[in-house]
Short mmCIF file of C-alpha atoms in Angstrom, two decimals:
data_model
loop_
_atom_site.label_atom_id
_atom_site.label_comp_id
_atom_site.label_asym_id
_atom_site.label_seq_id
_atom_site.Cartn_x
_atom_site.Cartn_y
_atom_site.Cartn_z
CA MET A 1 -27.86 38.06 -50.10
CA GLN A 2 -29.24 39.95 -53.09
CA ASP A 3 -31.90 38.84 -55.57
CA LEU A 4 -30.68 39.87 -59.01
CA GLY A 5 -33.93 38.88 -60.70
CA ASP A 6 -34.87 36.47 -63.43
CA VAL A 7 -33.13 35.79 -66.71
CA ALA A 8 -36.14 36.05 -68.99
CA VAL A 9 -36.62 33.98 -72.13
CA SER A 10 -35.98 36.31 -75.05
CA ALA A 11 -37.92 36.56 -78.31
CA GLU A 12 -34.92 35.00 -80.06
CA VAL A 13 -35.00 31.96 -77.77
CA LEU A 14 -38.78 31.56 -78.24
CA SER A 15 -38.34 31.76 -82.01
CA LEU A 16 -35.65 29.08 -81.99
CA ILE A 17 -37.81 26.81 -79.82
CA ALA A 18 -40.75 27.28 -82.20
CA ALA A 19 -38.48 26.33 -85.11
CA GLY A 20 -37.45 23.12 -83.30
CA LYS A 21 -33.87 24.30 -82.82
CA LYS A 22 -33.54 23.24 -79.20
CA GLU A 23 -29.76 23.28 -78.98
CA ALA A 24 -29.54 26.75 -80.51
CA ALA A 25 -32.27 27.99 -78.17
CA LEU A 26 -30.39 26.63 -75.16
CA SER A 27 -27.15 28.18 -76.41
CA ALA A 28 -28.80 31.61 -76.76
CA TYR A 29 -30.44 31.44 -73.33
CA SER A 30 -27.26 30.12 -71.71
CA ALA A 31 -25.27 33.05 -73.12
CA GLU A 32 -27.57 35.50 -71.28
CA LEU A 33 -27.39 33.51 -68.05
CA LYS A 34 -23.62 33.18 -68.39
CA THR A 35 -23.27 36.96 -68.68
CA LYS A 36 -25.28 37.47 -65.49
CA LEU A 37 -23.18 35.00 -63.49
CA LEU A 38 -19.92 36.41 -64.81
CA ALA A 39 -21.02 39.81 -63.51
CA SER A 40 -21.69 38.25 -60.08
CA TYR A 41 -18.28 36.58 -60.00
CA SER A 42 -16.58 39.83 -61.06
CA ALA A 43 -18.38 41.63 -58.23
CA GLY A 44 -17.00 39.13 -55.72
CA ARG A 45 -20.35 37.42 -55.14
CA THR A 46 -21.22 33.72 -54.73
CA PRO A 47 -24.12 33.05 -57.13
CA ILE A 48 -27.01 30.75 -56.27
CA ALA A 49 -29.08 30.06 -59.40
CA ILE A 50 -32.63 28.82 -58.93
CA GLY A 51 -34.05 27.31 -62.07
CA GLY A 52 -36.58 24.96 -63.57
CA ASP A 53 -34.90 22.69 -66.08
CA HIS A 54 -31.45 21.39 -65.15
CA SER A 55 -30.16 22.52 -68.52
CA ILE A 56 -29.70 26.01 -67.00
CA ALA A 57 -26.40 24.53 -65.77
CA VAL A 58 -25.13 24.92 -69.33
CA GLY A 59 -25.17 28.67 -68.63
CA THR A 60 -24.11 28.70 -64.98
CA LEU A 61 -21.23 26.30 -65.42
CA GLN A 62 -19.95 27.91 -68.61
CA ALA A 63 -19.71 31.14 -66.59
CA THR A 64 -17.97 29.33 -63.74
CA MET A 65 -15.43 27.67 -66.02
CA GLU A 66 -14.90 30.91 -67.95
CA TYR A 67 -14.15 32.90 -64.81
CA TYR A 68 -12.12 30.35 -62.86
CA GLN A 69 -10.74 27.74 -65.29
CA LYS A 70 -10.05 29.88 -68.37
CA GLN A 71 -9.29 33.30 -66.86
CA GLN A 72 -7.50 32.20 -63.67
CA GLY A 73 -6.23 28.72 -64.48
CA LYS A 74 -8.03 27.30 -61.45
CA LYS A 75 -9.24 23.73 -61.09
CA VAL A 76 -12.98 23.42 -60.40
CA ALA A 77 -14.79 20.33 -59.09
CA VAL A 78 -18.40 20.01 -60.24
CA ILE A 79 -20.64 18.19 -57.75
CA TRP A 80 -23.73 16.96 -59.60
CA VAL A 81 -26.46 15.83 -57.18
CA ASP A 82 -29.24 14.19 -59.15
CA ALA A 83 -31.24 11.01 -59.68
CA HIS A 84 -30.04 11.13 -63.29
CA ALA A 85 -26.59 11.47 -64.84
CA ASP A 86 -27.66 14.08 -67.43
CA CYS A 87 -24.87 12.99 -69.78
CA ASN A 88 -27.01 11.53 -72.54
CA ASN A 89 -24.86 12.02 -75.63
CA SER A 90 -27.49 10.81 -78.10
CA LEU A 91 -30.24 12.78 -79.83
CA ALA A 92 -32.93 10.77 -78.03
CA SER A 93 -34.96 12.35 -75.23
CA ASN A 94 -35.05 15.92 -73.87
CA LEU A 95 -32.29 18.48 -73.43
CA HIS A 96 -32.51 18.21 -69.65
CA ASP A 97 -30.96 14.74 -70.07
CA LYS A 98 -27.89 16.24 -71.73
CA PRO A 99 -26.36 19.27 -69.93
CA LEU A 100 -23.27 17.46 -68.64
CA ALA A 101 -22.67 15.77 -72.00
CA MET A 102 -22.84 19.22 -73.58
CA LEU A 103 -20.59 20.81 -70.97
CA MET A 104 -18.03 18.01 -71.29
CA ASP A 105 -18.09 18.40 -75.09
CA LYS A 106 -19.48 14.87 -75.51
CA TYR A 107 -22.60 15.90 -77.47
CA PRO A 108 -21.76 16.00 -81.21
CA HIS A 109 -25.21 16.90 -82.54
CA ASN A 110 -27.09 19.75 -84.25
CA GLY A 111 -24.11 22.07 -84.33
CA TRP A 112 -23.51 22.05 -80.58
CA SER A 113 -20.03 23.16 -79.58
CA ILE A 114 -18.28 24.51 -76.51
CA ASN A 115 -14.98 26.32 -76.20
CA PRO A 116 -12.44 23.67 -75.09
CA GLU A 117 -11.01 26.18 -72.60
CA ILE A 118 -14.27 26.17 -70.64
CA ALA A 119 -15.33 22.55 -71.22
CA ILE A 120 -15.60 20.48 -68.04
CA LYS A 121 -13.18 17.57 -67.86
CA PRO A 122 -14.92 14.27 -67.02
CA GLU A 123 -12.47 13.66 -64.17
CA ASP A 124 -13.67 16.90 -62.55
CA VAL A 125 -17.29 15.68 -62.30
CA PHE A 126 -18.51 14.04 -59.08
CA TYR A 127 -21.95 12.44 -59.08
CA VAL A 128 -23.99 12.05 -55.91
CA ALA A 129 -27.31 10.17 -55.54
CA ILE A 130 -27.49 8.87 -59.14
CA ARG A 131 -29.84 5.89 -59.54
CA ASP A 132 -31.43 6.06 -63.01
CA LEU A 133 -28.99 5.69 -65.91
CA MET A 134 -29.41 5.22 -69.64
CA PRO A 135 -27.09 2.57 -71.15
CA ASN A 136 -25.07 5.16 -73.07
CA GLU A 137 -24.68 7.25 -69.89
CA HIS A 138 -23.42 4.20 -68.04
CA ARG A 139 -20.85 3.62 -70.79
CA LEU A 140 -19.72 7.26 -70.78
CA ILE A 141 -19.28 7.24 -66.99
CA ASN A 142 -17.29 4.00 -67.12
CA ASP A 143 -15.23 4.97 -70.18
CA HIS A 144 -14.16 8.25 -68.58
CA ARG A 145 -13.99 6.87 -65.02
CA ILE A 146 -16.25 9.60 -63.66
CA THR A 147 -16.56 9.46 -59.87
CA ASN A 148 -20.06 8.23 -59.03
CA TYR A 149 -21.32 8.13 -55.45
CA ASP A 150 -24.64 6.62 -56.45
CA MET A 151 -27.39 5.71 -53.99
CA ALA A 152 -25.97 2.19 -53.69
CA SER A 153 -22.68 3.73 -52.52
CA ILE A 154 -24.50 5.99 -50.06
CA ASP A 155 -26.47 3.00 -48.74
CA ARG A 156 -23.29 0.97 -48.32
CA LEU A 157 -20.97 3.65 -46.93
CA GLY A 158 -23.34 6.16 -45.36
CA ILE A 159 -23.64 9.84 -46.26
CA ASN A 160 -20.94 10.88 -43.75
CA THR A 161 -18.30 8.60 -45.25
CA VAL A 162 -19.21 9.68 -48.78
CA LEU A 163 -18.92 13.34 -47.80
CA LYS A 164 -15.61 12.76 -46.04
CA LYS A 165 -14.17 11.01 -49.10
CA LEU A 166 -15.51 13.67 -51.44
CA SER A 167 -14.44 16.61 -49.30
CA SER A 168 -10.98 15.18 -48.69
CA HIS A 169 -10.39 14.66 -52.41
CA ILE A 170 -11.59 18.16 -53.29
CA GLU A 171 -9.55 19.79 -50.56
CA SER A 172 -6.42 18.02 -51.82
CA HIS A 173 -6.88 18.35 -55.58
CA TYR A 174 -9.07 21.36 -56.39
CA ASP A 175 -9.10 25.11 -56.03
CA HIS A 176 -12.89 25.45 -56.08
CA LEU A 177 -16.14 23.49 -56.07
CA TYR A 178 -19.51 24.20 -57.70
CA LEU A 179 -22.69 22.39 -56.62
CA SER A 180 -25.53 21.59 -59.01
CA PHE A 181 -28.50 20.15 -57.08
CA ASP A 182 -31.53 18.63 -58.79
CA TYR A 183 -34.67 18.26 -56.66
CA ASP A 184 -35.22 14.73 -57.99
CA ALA A 185 -32.13 13.58 -56.10
CA LEU A 186 -34.49 13.52 -53.11
CA GLU A 187 -36.57 10.54 -52.01
CA GLY A 188 -39.29 10.41 -54.66
CA SER A 189 -41.88 8.60 -52.55
CA THR A 190 -42.05 11.69 -50.31
CA PHE A 191 -40.82 14.59 -52.42
CA ARG A 192 -42.85 14.47 -55.62
CA ALA A 193 -42.96 18.12 -56.72
CA CYS A 194 -41.04 17.64 -59.96
CA ALA A 195 -41.56 16.15 -63.41
CA THR A 196 -39.53 13.01 -62.62
CA PRO A 197 -39.82 11.96 -58.94
CA ASN A 198 -37.59 8.96 -58.36
CA VAL A 199 -38.02 6.58 -55.44
CA GLY A 200 -34.96 5.62 -53.41
CA GLY A 201 -33.21 8.96 -53.09
CA LEU A 202 -31.76 11.24 -50.42
CA SER A 203 -33.65 11.95 -47.22
CA ALA A 204 -34.24 15.56 -46.20
CA ARG A 205 -31.55 15.33 -43.51
CA GLU A 206 -29.02 13.73 -45.88
CA ALA A 207 -29.63 16.47 -48.45
CA ILE A 208 -29.31 19.32 -45.93
CA HIS A 209 -26.16 17.78 -44.47
CA LEU A 210 -24.67 17.35 -47.95
CA VAL A 211 -25.37 20.93 -49.06
CA HIS A 212 -24.18 22.44 -45.79
CA THR A 213 -20.98 20.39 -45.77
CA LEU A 214 -20.03 21.31 -49.33
CA ALA A 215 -21.01 24.96 -48.96
CA SER A 216 -19.00 25.22 -45.73
CA SER A 217 -15.81 24.62 -47.69
CA SER A 218 -13.69 27.68 -48.41
CA LYS A 219 -13.55 26.36 -51.99
CA PHE A 220 -17.33 26.73 -52.54
CA ILE A 221 -18.07 29.23 -55.34
CA GLY A 222 -21.74 28.74 -56.19
CA ALA A 223 -24.70 26.44 -56.72
CA ASP A 224 -27.74 25.61 -58.82
CA PHE A 225 -31.05 24.40 -57.35
CA VAL A 226 -33.31 23.11 -60.08
CA GLU A 227 -36.38 21.08 -61.14
CA TYR A 228 -38.65 21.93 -58.17
CA LEU A 229 -42.22 22.59 -59.43
CA PRO A 230 -44.26 24.55 -56.85
CA GLU A 231 -47.52 23.80 -58.70
CA LEU A 232 -47.04 20.11 -57.79
CA ASP A 233 -46.19 20.87 -54.14
CA HIS A 234 -49.70 20.51 -52.78
CA ASP A 235 -48.81 20.46 -49.07
CA GLY A 236 -45.87 22.88 -49.22
CA VAL A 237 -43.42 20.37 -47.71
CA SER A 238 -41.04 20.55 -50.66
CA LYS A 239 -41.04 24.35 -50.60
CA GLU A 240 -39.90 24.30 -46.98
CA LEU A 241 -37.12 21.83 -47.79
CA MET A 242 -35.92 23.79 -50.83
CA ILE A 243 -35.72 26.94 -48.69
CA LYS A 244 -33.78 24.98 -46.08
CA LEU A 245 -31.36 23.66 -48.72
CA ILE A 246 -30.70 27.13 -50.09
CA ASP A 247 -30.28 28.43 -46.54
CA ALA A 248 -27.81 25.60 -45.90
CA CYS A 249 -25.48 27.28 -48.38
CA TRP A 250 -25.15 30.12 -45.86
CA GLY A 251 -25.00 27.91 -42.77
CA PHE A 252 -28.56 28.09 -41.46
CA ARG A 253 -29.72 24.58 -40.55
CA THR A 254 -32.06 24.98 -37.56
#
């Protein structure tokens, strides 16, 4: 494992934010992050991106789709573990509600665009632990028949059955899988070190089991871990779990 350092916010990005051009600022930052991940892929590495806002996935997943989908013609499954669907295709709310809408080219606002060759197809998205949807997100998921193993499904089937179904489908239909894990997928009554803790989520054991199972696949090519805020982690419990989740990508679960 090698720490390749931070992708700093440039003066250009800060200027765009100050001017209220959020989409342009995200596009500029994502281009820098994309370049860094492409270099990791080209070097034969498996990148693990640790970020704040989940919108960093706009950069990480553009790199992933560029390298595997566009350049190699490979089929990539995107596993989105989150309390929220992040496919808000309206102008309302913050950009961290929108990364999947943007990546799927379902966000027609403020000049946003994505190369169709690296856009994520809705059928290649697999939600896990969703439990807080906006009405337009619910419509988008239903209209495009996006696979959604929400918390109700996990309660009904159990995490093992969900993982077996998910893993079996990916093994049969995909060349690779990328995991994007938002801290707020966790049980919000216990794990509150984020801006949007949400009650009724994954237990620590369910989350570790999920990450380890997916990362154990030979098709695993990378992951994001986002939204954890250490300044809100007053007892350090969440820090220990986040370390364990990242470690689970490499097989360390004790």
